[in-house]
Coordinates of C-alpha atoms in Angstrom, one line a residue:
M918 CA 45.8 -13.2 11.3
A919 CA 42.0 -13.4 10.5
T920 CA 40.1 -15.2 13.2
K921 CA 37.2 -17.4 12.5
S922 CA 34.0 -15.9 13.8
K923 CA 32.1 -17.9 16.3
P924 CA 28.3 -18.4 16.1
P925 CA 26.4 -16.6 18.8
K926 CA 26.1 -18.4 22.1
N927 CA 22.3 -18.3 22.3
K928 CA 22.2 -19.8 18.8
I929 CA 24.3 -22.8 19.9
S930 CA 22.1 -23.3 23.0
N931 CA 19.0 -23.3 20.8
W932 CA 20.5 -25.9 18.5
A933 CA 21.5 -28.0 21.6
R934 CA 18.1 -27.9 23.1
L935 CA 16.5 -28.7 19.8
G936 CA 18.9 -31.7 19.3
L937 CA 18.2 -33.0 22.8
F938 CA 14.5 -32.7 22.3
W939 CA 14.5 -34.7 19.0
A940 CA 16.9 -37.4 20.5
I941 CA 14.3 -38.0 23.3
I942 CA 11.5 -38.2 20.8
I943 CA 13.4 -40.7 18.6
M944 CA 14.3 -42.9 21.7
A945 CA 10.7 -43.0 22.8
G946 CA 9.6 -43.9 19.3
L947 CA 12.1 -46.7 19.1
T948 CA 11.0 -48.0 22.5
I949 CA 7.3 -48.0 21.6
F950 CA 8.1 -49.6 18.2
A951 CA 10.0 -52.4 19.9
I952 CA 7.1 -53.1 22.2
V953 CA 4.3 -53.0 19.7
S954 CA 6.1 -54.1 16.6
P955 CA 4.6 -57.2 15.0
Q956 CA 6.4 -60.5 15.8
E957 CA 7.0 -63.4 13.3
K958 CA 3.6 -64.6 12.1
L959 CA 2.9 -68.2 13.6
K960 CA -0.2 -70.3 13.5
D961 CA -2.0 -70.6 16.9
V962 CA -2.9 -74.2 17.8
P963 CA -4.2 -75.7 21.1
I964 CA -1.6 -77.3 23.4
S965 CA -3.6 -80.5 23.5
Q966 CA -3.3 -80.9 19.7
V967 CA 0.5 -80.2 20.0
I968 CA 0.9 -82.9 22.6
E969 CA -1.2 -85.4 20.6
R970 CA 0.8 -84.8 17.4
A971 CA 4.1 -85.0 19.3
N972 CA 3.2 -88.4 20.7
K973 CA 2.5 -89.6 17.2
G974 CA 5.9 -88.4 16.0
D975 CA 4.5 -85.7 13.6
I976 CA 6.4 -82.8 15.3
K977 CA 10.1 -82.3 14.8
K978 CA 10.9 -79.9 17.6
I979 CA 9.1 -78.1 20.5
E980 CA 10.7 -74.9 22.0
I981 CA 9.4 -73.9 25.4
Q982 CA 10.2 -70.5 26.9
G983 CA 8.2 -69.8 29.9
N984 CA 4.6 -70.6 28.9
D985 CA 5.2 -69.9 25.2
V986 CA 5.5 -73.0 23.0
R987 CA 6.9 -72.8 19.5
V988 CA 6.3 -75.8 17.3
T989 CA 8.3 -77.0 14.3
P990 CA 6.4 -79.7 12.4
K991 CA 8.2 -82.6 10.7
G992 CA 9.6 -81.6 7.4
Q993 CA 10.0 -77.9 8.4
E994 CA 13.3 -76.0 9.2
K995 CA 11.8 -73.5 11.6
A996 CA 8.8 -73.0 13.8
T997 CA 5.5 -72.4 12.1
E998 CA 3.1 -72.8 14.9
R999 CA 2.6 -71.4 18.4
S1000 CA 0.8 -72.4 21.5
M1001 CA 0.5 -71.8 25.2
K1002 CA 1.0 -74.3 28.0
E1003 CA -0.5 -74.1 31.5
G1004 CA 1.7 -72.3 34.0
G1005 CA 3.2 -74.1 36.9
S1006 CA 3.6 -77.5 35.2
S1007 CA 5.9 -79.0 32.6
I1008 CA 4.7 -80.2 29.2
Y1009 CA 5.3 -83.8 30.3
E1010 CA 2.9 -83.4 33.1
Q1011 CA 0.4 -82.1 30.6
G1012 CA 0.5 -85.3 28.5
L1013 CA 3.7 -85.5 26.5
K1014 CA 5.2 -89.0 26.7
Q1015 CA 8.8 -89.7 27.5
G1016 CA 10.9 -91.2 24.7
T1017 CA 9.0 -89.6 21.8
P1018 CA 11.1 -88.7 18.8
T1019 CA 10.1 -85.0 19.2
E1020 CA 13.0 -82.8 20.3
V1021 CA 12.1 -80.7 23.4
D1022 CA 14.1 -77.5 24.0
V1023 CA 13.3 -75.7 27.3
K1024 CA 14.7 -72.1 27.7
P1025 CA 14.5 -69.7 30.6
P1026 CA 11.7 -67.1 30.4
S1027 CA 12.7 -63.8 28.5
Q1028 CA 12.7 -60.6 30.4
T1029 CA 13.2 -58.3 27.4
G1030 CA 9.5 -57.5 26.8
E1031 CA 8.9 -56.8 30.4
T1032 CA 12.0 -54.7 30.7
L1033 CA 11.1 -52.7 27.6
W1034 CA 7.6 -52.2 28.9
N1035 CA 8.9 -51.0 32.3
L1036 CA 11.3 -48.6 30.5
A1037 CA 8.5 -47.3 28.3
I1038 CA 6.3 -46.6 31.4
I1039 CA 9.2 -44.5 32.8
I1040 CA 10.5 -42.8 29.6
I1041 CA 7.3 -41.8 27.9
P1042 CA 5.9 -39.7 30.8
V1043 CA 9.4 -38.1 31.3
V1044 CA 9.6 -37.3 27.5
L1045 CA 6.1 -35.7 27.6
I1046 CA 6.8 -33.7 30.7
A1047 CA 10.2 -32.5 29.3
A1048 CA 8.6 -31.6 26.0
F1049 CA 5.9 -29.6 27.8
F1050 CA 8.4 -27.7 29.9
M1051 CA 10.7 -27.0 26.9
F1052 CA 7.6 -25.6 25.1
M1053 CA 6.7 -23.4 28.0
M1054 CA 10.3 -22.2 28.4
R1055 CA 10.4 -21.2 24.7
Q1056 CA 7.1 -19.3 25.1
A1057 CA 8.3 -17.6 28.2
Q1058 CA 11.6 -16.7 26.5
G1059 CA 9.7 -15.2 23.6
Q1060 CA 7.5 -13.2 25.9
N1061 CA 10.6 -12.1 27.8
N1062 CA 12.3 -10.9 24.6
Q1063 CA 9.1 -9.0 23.7
A1064 CA 9.0 -7.5 27.2
L1065 CA 12.6 -6.4 27.0
G1066 CA 12.0 -5.0 23.5
F1067 CA 8.8 -3.2 24.4
G1068 CA 10.6 0.1 24.9
K1069 CA 12.7 -0.3 21.8
S1070 CA 12.1 1.9 18.8
K1071 CA 10.2 0.4 15.9
A1072 CA 11.8 2.7 13.3
K1073 CA 12.7 1.3 9.9
L1074 CA 16.1 1.9 8.6
Y1075 CA 16.4 3.1 5.0
G1076 CA 19.2 4.8 3.1
L1077 CA 21.6 1.8 2.9
D1078 CA 19.8 0.1 0.1
K1079 CA 21.0 0.2 -3.5
E1080 CA 17.9 1.8 -5.0
K1081 CA 17.8 5.2 -3.4
V1082 CA 15.4 8.1 -3.9
V1083 CA 17.0 11.3 -5.0
F1084 CA 15.6 14.8 -5.9
D1085 CA 15.6 14.0 -9.6
D1086 CA 13.1 11.2 -9.0
I1087 CA 10.6 13.7 -7.6
A1088 CA 8.8 16.0 -10.1
G1089 CA 7.7 19.5 -8.9
N1090 CA 8.3 20.8 -5.4
D1091 CA 11.2 22.9 -6.5
A1092 CA 10.9 25.4 -3.7
A1093 CA 10.9 22.7 -1.1
K1094 CA 13.9 21.0 -2.7
Q1095 CA 15.9 24.3 -2.5
D1096 CA 15.1 24.5 1.2
L1097 CA 16.3 21.0 1.8
E1098 CA 19.5 21.2 -0.3
E1099 CA 21.3 23.0 2.6
V1100 CA 20.5 20.1 4.8
V1101 CA 21.9 17.7 2.3
D1102 CA 25.1 19.8 1.9
F1103 CA 25.7 19.9 5.6
L1104 CA 25.4 16.2 5.9
K1105 CA 27.9 15.8 3.1
H1106 CA 30.3 18.5 4.1
P1107 CA 29.8 19.3 7.9
K1108 CA 33.3 20.7 8.4
K1109 CA 32.6 23.5 5.9
Y1110 CA 29.8 24.9 8.1
Q1111 CA 31.5 24.2 11.4
E1112 CA 34.6 26.1 10.4
V1113 CA 32.6 29.3 10.1
G1114 CA 30.6 28.6 13.2
A1115 CA 27.4 27.7 11.4
K1116 CA 25.0 25.2 13.0
I1117 CA 22.7 23.1 10.9
P1118 CA 19.1 23.2 11.8
K1119 CA 18.2 20.6 14.4
G1120 CA 14.9 19.9 12.7
V1121 CA 12.9 20.7 9.5
L1122 CA 9.1 20.5 9.6
L1123 CA 7.5 19.6 6.3
V1124 CA 4.0 21.0 6.1
G1125 CA 1.6 20.2 3.3
S1126 CA -1.7 18.7 2.3
P1127 CA -2.0 14.9 2.2
G1128 CA -0.4 13.4 -0.9
T1129 CA 2.0 16.3 -1.7
G1130 CA 5.1 14.1 -1.3
K1131 CA 6.4 15.0 2.2
T1132 CA 7.6 11.4 2.9
M1133 CA 9.2 11.1 -0.5
L1134 CA 11.1 14.4 -0.1
A1135 CA 12.4 13.2 3.3
R1136 CA 13.7 10.0 1.7
A1137 CA 15.2 12.0 -1.1
V1138 CA 17.2 14.0 1.4
A1139 CA 18.6 10.8 2.9
G1140 CA 19.3 9.5 -0.6
E1141 CA 21.1 12.6 -1.7
A1142 CA 23.2 12.8 1.5
N1143 CA 23.9 9.1 1.4
V1144 CA 23.2 8.7 5.1
P1145 CA 21.1 6.3 7.2
F1146 CA 17.4 7.2 7.3
F1147 CA 15.3 6.2 10.3
S1148 CA 11.6 6.4 9.5
I1149 CA 8.8 6.1 12.1
S1150 CA 5.2 7.2 12.5
G1151 CA 4.2 9.5 15.4
S1152 CA 1.5 7.0 16.4
E1153 CA 4.1 4.2 17.0
F1154 CA 5.5 6.0 20.0
V1155 CA 2.3 6.0 22.0
E1156 CA 1.2 2.9 23.9
M1157 CA -1.2 2.3 26.7
F1158 CA 1.6 2.0 29.2
V1159 CA 3.1 5.3 30.6
G1160 CA 6.8 5.6 29.8
V1161 CA 7.0 3.3 26.8
G1162 CA 6.8 6.2 24.2
A1163 CA 9.6 8.1 26.0
S1164 CA 11.7 5.0 26.1
R1165 CA 11.2 4.5 22.3
V1166 CA 12.2 8.1 21.7
R1167 CA 15.5 7.6 23.7
D1168 CA 16.2 4.4 21.8
L1169 CA 15.6 6.0 18.4
F1170 CA 17.9 8.9 19.0
A1171 CA 20.5 6.6 20.5
K1172 CA 20.5 4.5 17.3
A1173 CA 20.7 7.6 15.1
K1174 CA 23.6 8.9 17.1
K1175 CA 25.5 5.6 16.7
N1176 CA 25.0 5.9 12.9
A1177 CA 25.6 9.6 12.7
P1178 CA 25.5 11.5 10.4
A1179 CA 21.9 10.3 10.1
I1180 CA 18.3 11.5 9.6
I1181 CA 15.3 10.7 11.7
F1182 CA 12.0 11.1 9.9
I1183 CA 8.8 11.3 12.1
D1184 CA 5.7 11.0 9.9
E1185 CA 2.4 12.5 11.1
I1186 CA 4.1 14.1 14.1
D1187 CA 0.8 15.7 15.2
A1188 CA -0.2 12.3 16.6
V1189 CA 2.3 12.8 19.4
G1190 CA 3.1 16.5 19.2
R1191 CA -0.2 18.2 19.9
K1192 CA -0.5 21.1 22.2
R1193 CA -0.2 20.0 25.8
G1194 CA -3.2 20.6 28.0
S1195 CA -5.7 21.1 25.1
G1196 CA -7.6 17.9 25.7
M1197 CA -7.2 16.9 22.1
G1198 CA -5.6 13.7 21.0
G1199 CA -6.2 12.0 24.3
G1200 CA -4.5 14.4 26.7
H1201 CA -3.0 11.6 28.8
D1202 CA 0.4 11.5 30.5
E1203 CA 1.9 9.0 28.1
R1204 CA 1.5 11.2 25.1
E1205 CA 2.8 14.3 27.0
Q1206 CA 5.8 12.3 28.4
T1207 CA 6.6 11.2 24.9
L1208 CA 6.5 14.8 23.6
N1209 CA 8.6 16.0 26.5
Q1210 CA 11.3 13.3 25.6
I1211 CA 11.3 14.5 22.0
L1212 CA 11.8 18.0 23.2
V1213 CA 14.7 17.0 25.4
E1214 CA 16.4 14.9 22.7
M1215 CA 16.1 17.6 20.1
D1216 CA 17.5 20.4 22.3
G1217 CA 19.5 18.7 25.0
F1218 CA 23.0 19.4 26.3
E1219 CA 24.7 17.1 23.7
T1220 CA 25.9 19.0 20.6
G1221 CA 27.6 18.0 17.4
T1222 CA 25.8 14.8 16.9
N1223 CA 25.0 15.4 13.2
V1224 CA 21.5 14.0 13.6
I1225 CA 18.8 15.9 11.8
V1226 CA 15.1 15.4 12.5
L1227 CA 12.6 15.7 9.6
A1228 CA 8.9 15.7 10.5
A1229 CA 5.8 15.8 8.4
T1230 CA 2.3 16.9 9.2
N1231 CA -0.7 18.5 7.5
R1232 CA -1.9 20.0 10.8
A1233 CA 0.9 22.4 11.9
D1234 CA -1.7 24.5 13.7
V1235 CA -2.2 21.9 16.4
L1236 CA 1.5 21.3 17.3
D1237 CA 2.9 22.4 20.6
P1238 CA 4.7 25.8 20.5
A1239 CA 7.7 24.3 22.3
L1240 CA 8.2 21.9 19.4
L1241 CA 8.2 24.7 16.8
R1242 CA 10.6 27.1 18.5
P1243 CA 14.1 27.7 17.1
G1244 CA 16.5 25.0 18.4
R1245 CA 14.1 22.3 17.7
F1246 CA 12.3 22.7 14.4
D1247 CA 14.2 25.7 13.1
R1248 CA 12.8 25.5 9.7
R1249 CA 9.3 25.1 8.3
T1250 CA 9.1 24.0 4.7
N1251 CA 5.7 24.4 3.1
I1252 CA 5.0 21.8 0.4
M1253 CA 2.2 23.3 -1.8
L1254 CA -0.1 21.6 -4.2
P1255 CA 1.6 21.3 -7.6
E1256 CA 1.1 24.0 -10.2
R1257 CA 0.2 23.2 -13.8
K1258 CA 3.8 22.7 -15.0
D1259 CA 4.6 20.6 -11.9
R1260 CA 1.5 18.5 -12.5
E1261 CA 2.5 17.9 -16.1
A1262 CA 6.0 16.8 -14.9
I1263 CA 4.5 14.5 -12.2
L1264 CA 2.2 12.9 -14.8
K1265 CA 5.2 12.3 -17.1
V1266 CA 6.9 10.5 -14.3
H1267 CA 3.9 8.3 -13.6
F1268 CA 3.3 7.5 -17.3
K1269 CA 7.0 6.9 -18.0
N1270 CA 6.6 3.1 -17.9
K1271 CA 3.0 3.0 -19.2
P1272 CA 2.3 2.5 -22.9
T1273 CA 0.1 5.3 -24.3
D1274 CA -1.2 6.0 -27.8
N1275 CA -0.9 9.3 -29.7
T1276 CA -4.2 10.7 -28.4
V1277 CA -2.9 11.1 -24.9
D1278 CA -2.4 14.8 -24.0
L1279 CA -0.8 15.1 -20.5
D1280 CA -0.7 18.9 -20.8
K1281 CA -4.5 19.0 -21.2
L1282 CA -4.9 16.7 -18.2
A1283 CA -2.6 18.8 -16.2
A1284 CA -4.8 21.8 -17.0
K1285 CA -7.9 20.1 -15.8
T1286 CA -6.4 18.7 -12.5
A1287 CA -6.0 22.0 -10.7
G1288 CA -5.9 21.4 -6.9
S1289 CA -4.8 17.8 -7.3
S1290 CA -1.9 16.4 -5.2
G1291 CA 0.9 14.2 -6.5
A1292 CA -0.9 11.2 -4.9
D1293 CA -4.1 12.1 -6.8
L1294 CA -2.2 12.3 -10.1
A1295 CA -0.6 8.9 -9.4
N1296 CA -4.0 7.5 -8.7
I1297 CA -5.4 8.9 -12.0
A1298 CA -2.5 7.3 -13.9
N1299 CA -3.1 4.0 -12.3
E1300 CA -6.9 4.1 -12.9
A1301 CA -6.3 4.9 -16.5
A1302 CA -4.0 1.8 -16.8
I1303 CA -6.7 -0.3 -15.1
I1304 CA -9.4 0.9 -17.5
A1305 CA -7.3 0.1 -20.5
A1306 CA -6.4 -3.4 -19.2
R1307 CA -10.1 -4.1 -18.3
D1308 CA -11.0 -3.4 -22.0
N1309 CA -8.2 -5.7 -23.1
R1310 CA -6.2 -2.9 -24.8
K1311 CA -2.4 -2.7 -24.8
K1312 CA -2.2 1.1 -24.8
I1313 CA -3.8 3.8 -22.7
S1314 CA -5.9 6.3 -24.6
N1315 CA -7.0 9.9 -23.8
A1316 CA -10.5 8.6 -23.2
D1317 CA -9.1 6.4 -20.5
L1318 CA -7.4 9.4 -18.9
T1319 CA -10.7 11.4 -18.9
E1320 CA -12.7 8.5 -17.4
A1321 CA -10.0 8.0 -14.8
F1322 CA -9.9 11.7 -13.9
E1323 CA -13.6 11.9 -13.5
K1324 CA -13.7 8.6 -11.5
V1325 CA -11.1 10.0 -9.0
A1326 CA -12.5 13.5 -8.9
I1327 CA -16.3 12.9 -8.5
G1328 CA -16.6 9.1 -8.2
P1329 CA -17.4 6.2 -10.5
E1330 CA -20.6 6.1 -12.6
R1331 CA -23.4 4.1 -11.1
K1332 CA -25.0 2.9 -14.3
A1333 CA -26.7 0.0 -12.5
K1334 CA -28.9 2.4 -10.6
V1335 CA -32.4 2.4 -12.3
M1336 CA -34.2 5.8 -12.3
S1337 CA -37.8 6.3 -13.3
E1338 CA -38.6 8.7 -16.2
K1339 CA -39.9 11.2 -13.7
E1340 CA -36.7 11.1 -11.7
K1341 CA -34.6 11.4 -14.9
E1342 CA -36.6 14.4 -16.0
L1343 CA -36.2 16.1 -12.5
T1344 CA -32.5 15.4 -12.5
A1345 CA -32.1 16.8 -16.0
Y1346 CA -33.8 20.1 -15.1
H1347 CA -31.8 20.2 -11.8
E1348 CA -28.4 19.8 -13.6
A1349 CA -29.4 22.1 -16.4
G1350 CA -30.2 24.8 -13.8
H1351 CA -26.7 24.6 -12.4
A1352 CA -25.2 24.6 -15.9
I1353 CA -27.1 27.7 -17.2
V1354 CA -26.5 29.8 -14.2
G1355 CA -22.8 29.0 -14.2
H1356 CA -22.6 29.5 -18.0
V1357 CA -24.1 33.0 -18.1
L1358 CA -22.7 34.5 -14.9
P1359 CA -19.5 36.5 -15.7
D1360 CA -17.3 35.4 -12.8
S1361 CA -18.2 31.7 -12.8
D1362 CA -15.8 29.0 -14.0
P1363 CA -16.9 27.5 -17.4
V1364 CA -18.9 24.3 -17.5
H1365 CA -16.8 21.2 -18.1
K1366 CA -19.4 18.5 -18.2
V1367 CA -23.0 17.9 -17.4
T1368 CA -24.4 14.4 -16.7
I1369 CA -27.6 12.8 -15.3
I1370 CA -25.8 9.5 -14.7
P1371 CA -25.4 9.0 -11.0
R1372 CA -21.8 9.3 -9.8
G1373 CA -20.5 8.7 -6.4
G1374 CA -23.2 9.7 -4.0
T1375 CA -24.9 12.1 -6.3
G1376 CA -27.9 11.7 -8.7
G1377 CA -26.1 13.8 -11.4
V1378 CA -23.2 16.1 -11.8
T1379 CA -22.6 19.5 -13.3
W1380 CA -18.8 20.1 -13.3
F1381 CA -17.1 23.4 -13.5
L1382 CA -13.4 23.7 -14.0
P1383 CA -11.3 26.9 -13.8
P1384 CA -9.4 27.8 -17.0
E1385 CA -6.2 28.3 -15.0
D1386 CA -4.8 27.9 -11.5
K1387 CA -6.0 30.4 -9.0
S1388 CA -4.4 31.7 -5.8
Y1389 CA -7.2 34.0 -4.7
T1390 CA -11.0 34.2 -5.0
N1391 CA -12.8 37.6 -4.9
V1392 CA -16.3 38.4 -3.6
Y1393 CA -17.9 38.3 -7.1
E1394 CA -16.5 34.9 -7.8
F1395 CA -17.8 33.6 -4.4
K1396 CA -21.3 35.0 -5.2
D1397 CA -21.4 33.4 -8.6
I1398 CA -20.4 30.1 -7.0
L1399 CA -23.3 30.5 -4.5
A1400 CA -25.7 31.4 -7.4
R1401 CA -24.8 28.4 -9.5
A1402 CA -25.1 26.1 -6.4
M1403 CA -28.7 27.4 -6.0
G1404 CA -29.4 26.9 -9.7
G1405 CA -30.6 23.3 -9.2
R1406 CA -33.1 24.1 -6.5
I1407 CA -34.4 27.1 -8.4
A1408 CA -34.8 25.1 -11.6
E1409 CA -37.0 22.6 -9.7
K1410 CA -39.1 25.4 -8.3
I1411 CA -39.6 27.0 -11.8
I1412 CA -40.6 23.7 -13.4
Y1413 CA -42.5 22.0 -10.6
G1414 CA -43.6 24.8 -8.4
A1415 CA -42.6 25.9 -4.9
D1416 CA -44.1 22.7 -3.4
G1417 CA -42.4 20.5 -6.1
I1418 CA -38.9 20.9 -4.8
T1419 CA -37.1 17.7 -3.7
T1420 CA -34.2 16.5 -1.5
G1421 CA -31.9 16.5 -4.6
A1422 CA -30.5 19.9 -3.6
G1423 CA -29.5 18.9 -0.1
S1424 CA -25.7 18.7 -0.8
D1425 CA -25.9 21.9 -2.9
L1426 CA -27.5 23.8 0.0
R1427 CA -25.0 22.5 2.5
K1428 CA -22.1 23.5 0.3
A1429 CA -23.6 27.0 -0.3
T1430 CA -24.1 27.5 3.4
E1431 CA -20.5 26.5 4.2
I1432 CA -19.2 28.9 1.6
A1433 CA -21.3 31.7 2.9
R1434 CA -20.2 31.2 6.5
D1435 CA -16.6 31.0 5.4
M1436 CA -17.0 34.3 3.5
I1437 CA -18.4 36.0 6.7
I1438 CA -16.3 34.3 9.5
E1439 CA -13.0 33.6 7.9
Q1440 CA -12.6 36.0 4.9
G1441 CA -14.2 39.2 6.3
M1442 CA -16.5 39.5 3.2
G1443 CA -19.8 40.4 5.1
T1444 CA -21.7 43.6 4.6
K1445 CA -22.0 44.9 8.2
L1446 CA -19.2 42.7 9.4
R1447 CA -16.8 43.6 6.6
D1448 CA -13.0 43.2 7.3
Q1449 CA -13.7 41.3 10.5
V1450 CA -12.6 37.7 11.0
F1451 CA -14.2 35.4 13.7
H1452 CA -12.0 32.3 13.5
E1453 CA -13.3 29.5 15.6
D1454 CA -10.7 27.4 17.4
N1455 CA -11.2 23.8 18.5
G1456 CA -11.6 24.2 22.2
G1457 CA -11.3 20.6 23.3
M1458 CA -13.2 17.5 24.2
V1459 CA -16.2 17.4 26.5
F1460 CA -17.1 13.7 26.9
D1461 CA -17.3 12.5 23.3
K1462 CA -18.0 15.9 21.6
I1463 CA -15.6 18.5 20.2
T1464 CA -16.3 22.0 21.6
H1465 CA -15.5 25.2 19.9
E1466 CA -14.4 28.5 21.4
R1467 CA -16.4 31.4 19.9
P1468 CA -14.4 34.6 19.9
Y1469 CA -17.5 36.7 19.5
S1470 CA -20.7 37.5 21.4
D1471 CA -24.2 36.2 20.9
D1472 CA -25.2 39.5 19.2
T1473 CA -22.4 39.0 16.7
A1474 CA -23.5 35.4 16.2
K1475 CA -27.0 36.6 15.3
E1476 CA -25.5 39.2 12.9
I1477 CA -23.4 36.4 11.2
D1478 CA -26.5 34.3 10.8
R1479 CA -28.3 37.3 9.1
E1480 CA -25.3 37.9 6.8
V1481 CA -25.3 34.2 5.8
E1482 CA -29.0 34.3 5.2
S1483 CA -28.7 37.4 3.1
L1484 CA -26.0 35.8 0.9
I1485 CA -28.1 32.7 0.3
K1486 CA -31.2 34.7 -0.5
E1487 CA -29.3 36.9 -2.9
A1488 CA -27.8 33.8 -4.7
A1489 CA -31.3 32.3 -5.0
R1490 CA -32.7 35.6 -6.4
R1491 CA -29.9 35.9 -9.0
A1492 CA -30.3 32.2 -10.1
E1493 CA -34.1 32.7 -10.4
I1494 CA -33.6 35.8 -12.6
V1495 CA -31.2 33.9 -14.9
L1496 CA -33.3 30.8 -15.2
T1497 CA -36.6 32.6 -15.7
Q1498 CA -35.3 34.7 -18.6
N1499 CA -33.5 31.7 -20.1
R1500 CA -36.4 29.3 -19.8
K1501 CA -36.1 28.1 -23.4
S1502 CA -32.4 27.3 -22.9
L1503 CA -33.3 25.4 -19.7
D1504 CA -35.8 23.2 -21.7
V1505 CA -33.3 22.7 -24.5
L1506 CA -30.5 21.5 -22.2
A1507 CA -32.8 19.3 -20.1
K1508 CA -34.2 17.6 -23.2
A1509 CA -30.7 17.0 -24.6
L1510 CA -29.6 15.5 -21.2
L1511 CA -32.6 13.1 -21.3
V1512 CA -31.4 11.9 -24.7
E1513 CA -27.6 12.0 -24.4
E1514 CA -27.3 11.6 -20.6
T1515 CA -23.8 13.2 -20.7
I1516 CA -22.9 16.4 -22.5
D1517 CA -19.3 17.8 -22.6
D1518 CA -18.2 21.5 -22.6
A1519 CA -18.2 21.9 -26.4
N1520 CA -21.8 20.7 -26.8
V1521 CA -22.9 22.7 -23.8
E1522 CA -21.6 25.9 -25.6
K1523 CA -23.6 25.0 -28.7
L1524 CA -26.8 24.2 -26.8
L1525 CA -26.6 27.4 -24.7
K1526 CA -25.6 29.8 -27.5
D1527 CA -28.8 31.8 -26.9
A1528 CA -28.5 32.0 -23.1
K1529 CA -28.0 35.6 -22.1
L1530 CA -27.1 37.4 -18.8
P1531 CA -30.1 39.5 -17.6
K1532 CA -29.1 43.0 -16.4
E1533 CA -30.8 42.3 -13.1
A1534 CA -28.5 39.4 -12.4
K1535 CA -25.5 41.6 -12.4
L1536 CA -26.7 43.4 -9.3
Y1537 CA -24.9 42.6 -6.0
T1538 CA -26.2 43.6 -2.6

């Protein structure tokens, strides 16, 4: 027989306390109302006038109660006047004659008002004190509950909702999906693996750049397997009190085991899983105790729990080795930036519910967005919709896509910034210098767009886009990138002289120096230091500064500096040769920029049809 469920005891007690509190409030209110409520409205008259009129027979009845006198004049049915007699004497002693026709009714004094007042004096303070203590008890109870729940996990539970994410909802990432399909199959059919003695990986580490879909893939695993999905960020474990993070880890794994088979997803695990003893990420006992507890939970004595840990990070190089060993995170799934076909598929997903006209070409946009993550593509789609809505149009056009792409990639146009004619001319020659050097050098990417309209933090932009996705970059391509980066400074030098150069090339020079150092230190592309890599690790924190461990001597450091200097000088020399021998093309493009302000790739090709590559510019040192 079905039994009727009872409400929780604490819920009943809460309702009882609330009812008692309001009962006391209502009682106090009624008492105060009885005391201060207005009495029947009577006219106040002096007692001498009452006695004089009574002696004349003009008053029908006098009611006396204590010192209060209520007067009913002749011709009236009830009292309409009120007066006060002197205390300690009767009304006859004060002048009322015996034998008058006026009826005199003397009643004993009423104790009601005094009683109510005395009750009010007692009840009101008690009610206020009781209300205060009840308020304090409720506050203390709330804090007590918070204190008891301080060590509880803050993980959010997903996977039981109706709208689940599955692999078909995620475009691209086919290789990562294949790696995760075995995890899904084990959660669906664990006996199939257990019968042959196979053990499912305890943990899967998802490694990829920000925005590549690590969290979405983890949710898709839970959706495909139809199991509970506990999601938490690595930073939510760590508190200022030692032991709280470890307690939350224990609680999280306990919840997951109760709901097994289940998935635990720890996003940004590098917040708590950094190498111990490195000094990075705080280096305090709380973070290390939390990491130790994760290590124990993932590879403890308990087996067969059917709980799989998925974790995501974009900094796998800083994780503790004990976290990455087999038995904890057995598998490492690399989620790469999407390729062209994947980008097109992702764009189709994001534009599925957005109205577009027949000019929209997602394949062309996918070709231009090399190096973009899924989050970048989603942002481009949203920005295009915003631009169309801002212009009060019902459909998104290809022009909206282009503007959105450029806004996301290099920043919005700052048309409000006012530039003098001198600054506009200098910017035009600067950007034309970049464009011509990149246009004529054989291993440079083609020019996509040139503009002298300020965008983001720059005064103008010359944009190069690769014709196809690249996995590798050779020495010639690097050197052409350096030469076109120096093209703006060299154009200023040619037009305005060596002393006429400006700060406009600051970001170009920083980027060129970074590329040159990367070629020497990380890629082994130096001349004297060829095929040698001098990777600099983050050593730790000294006070508030990050120190670096140099795996090379001071003599090698000097040689690296000389190699970097040689690359920059070579790039500047090649850019100067190109611009000097294509001076007419430099003037043509600069003047066109002053008129048009923005020139696309097709018009750049027309304007630079006479630009040629000098033989000397082919030389590499």
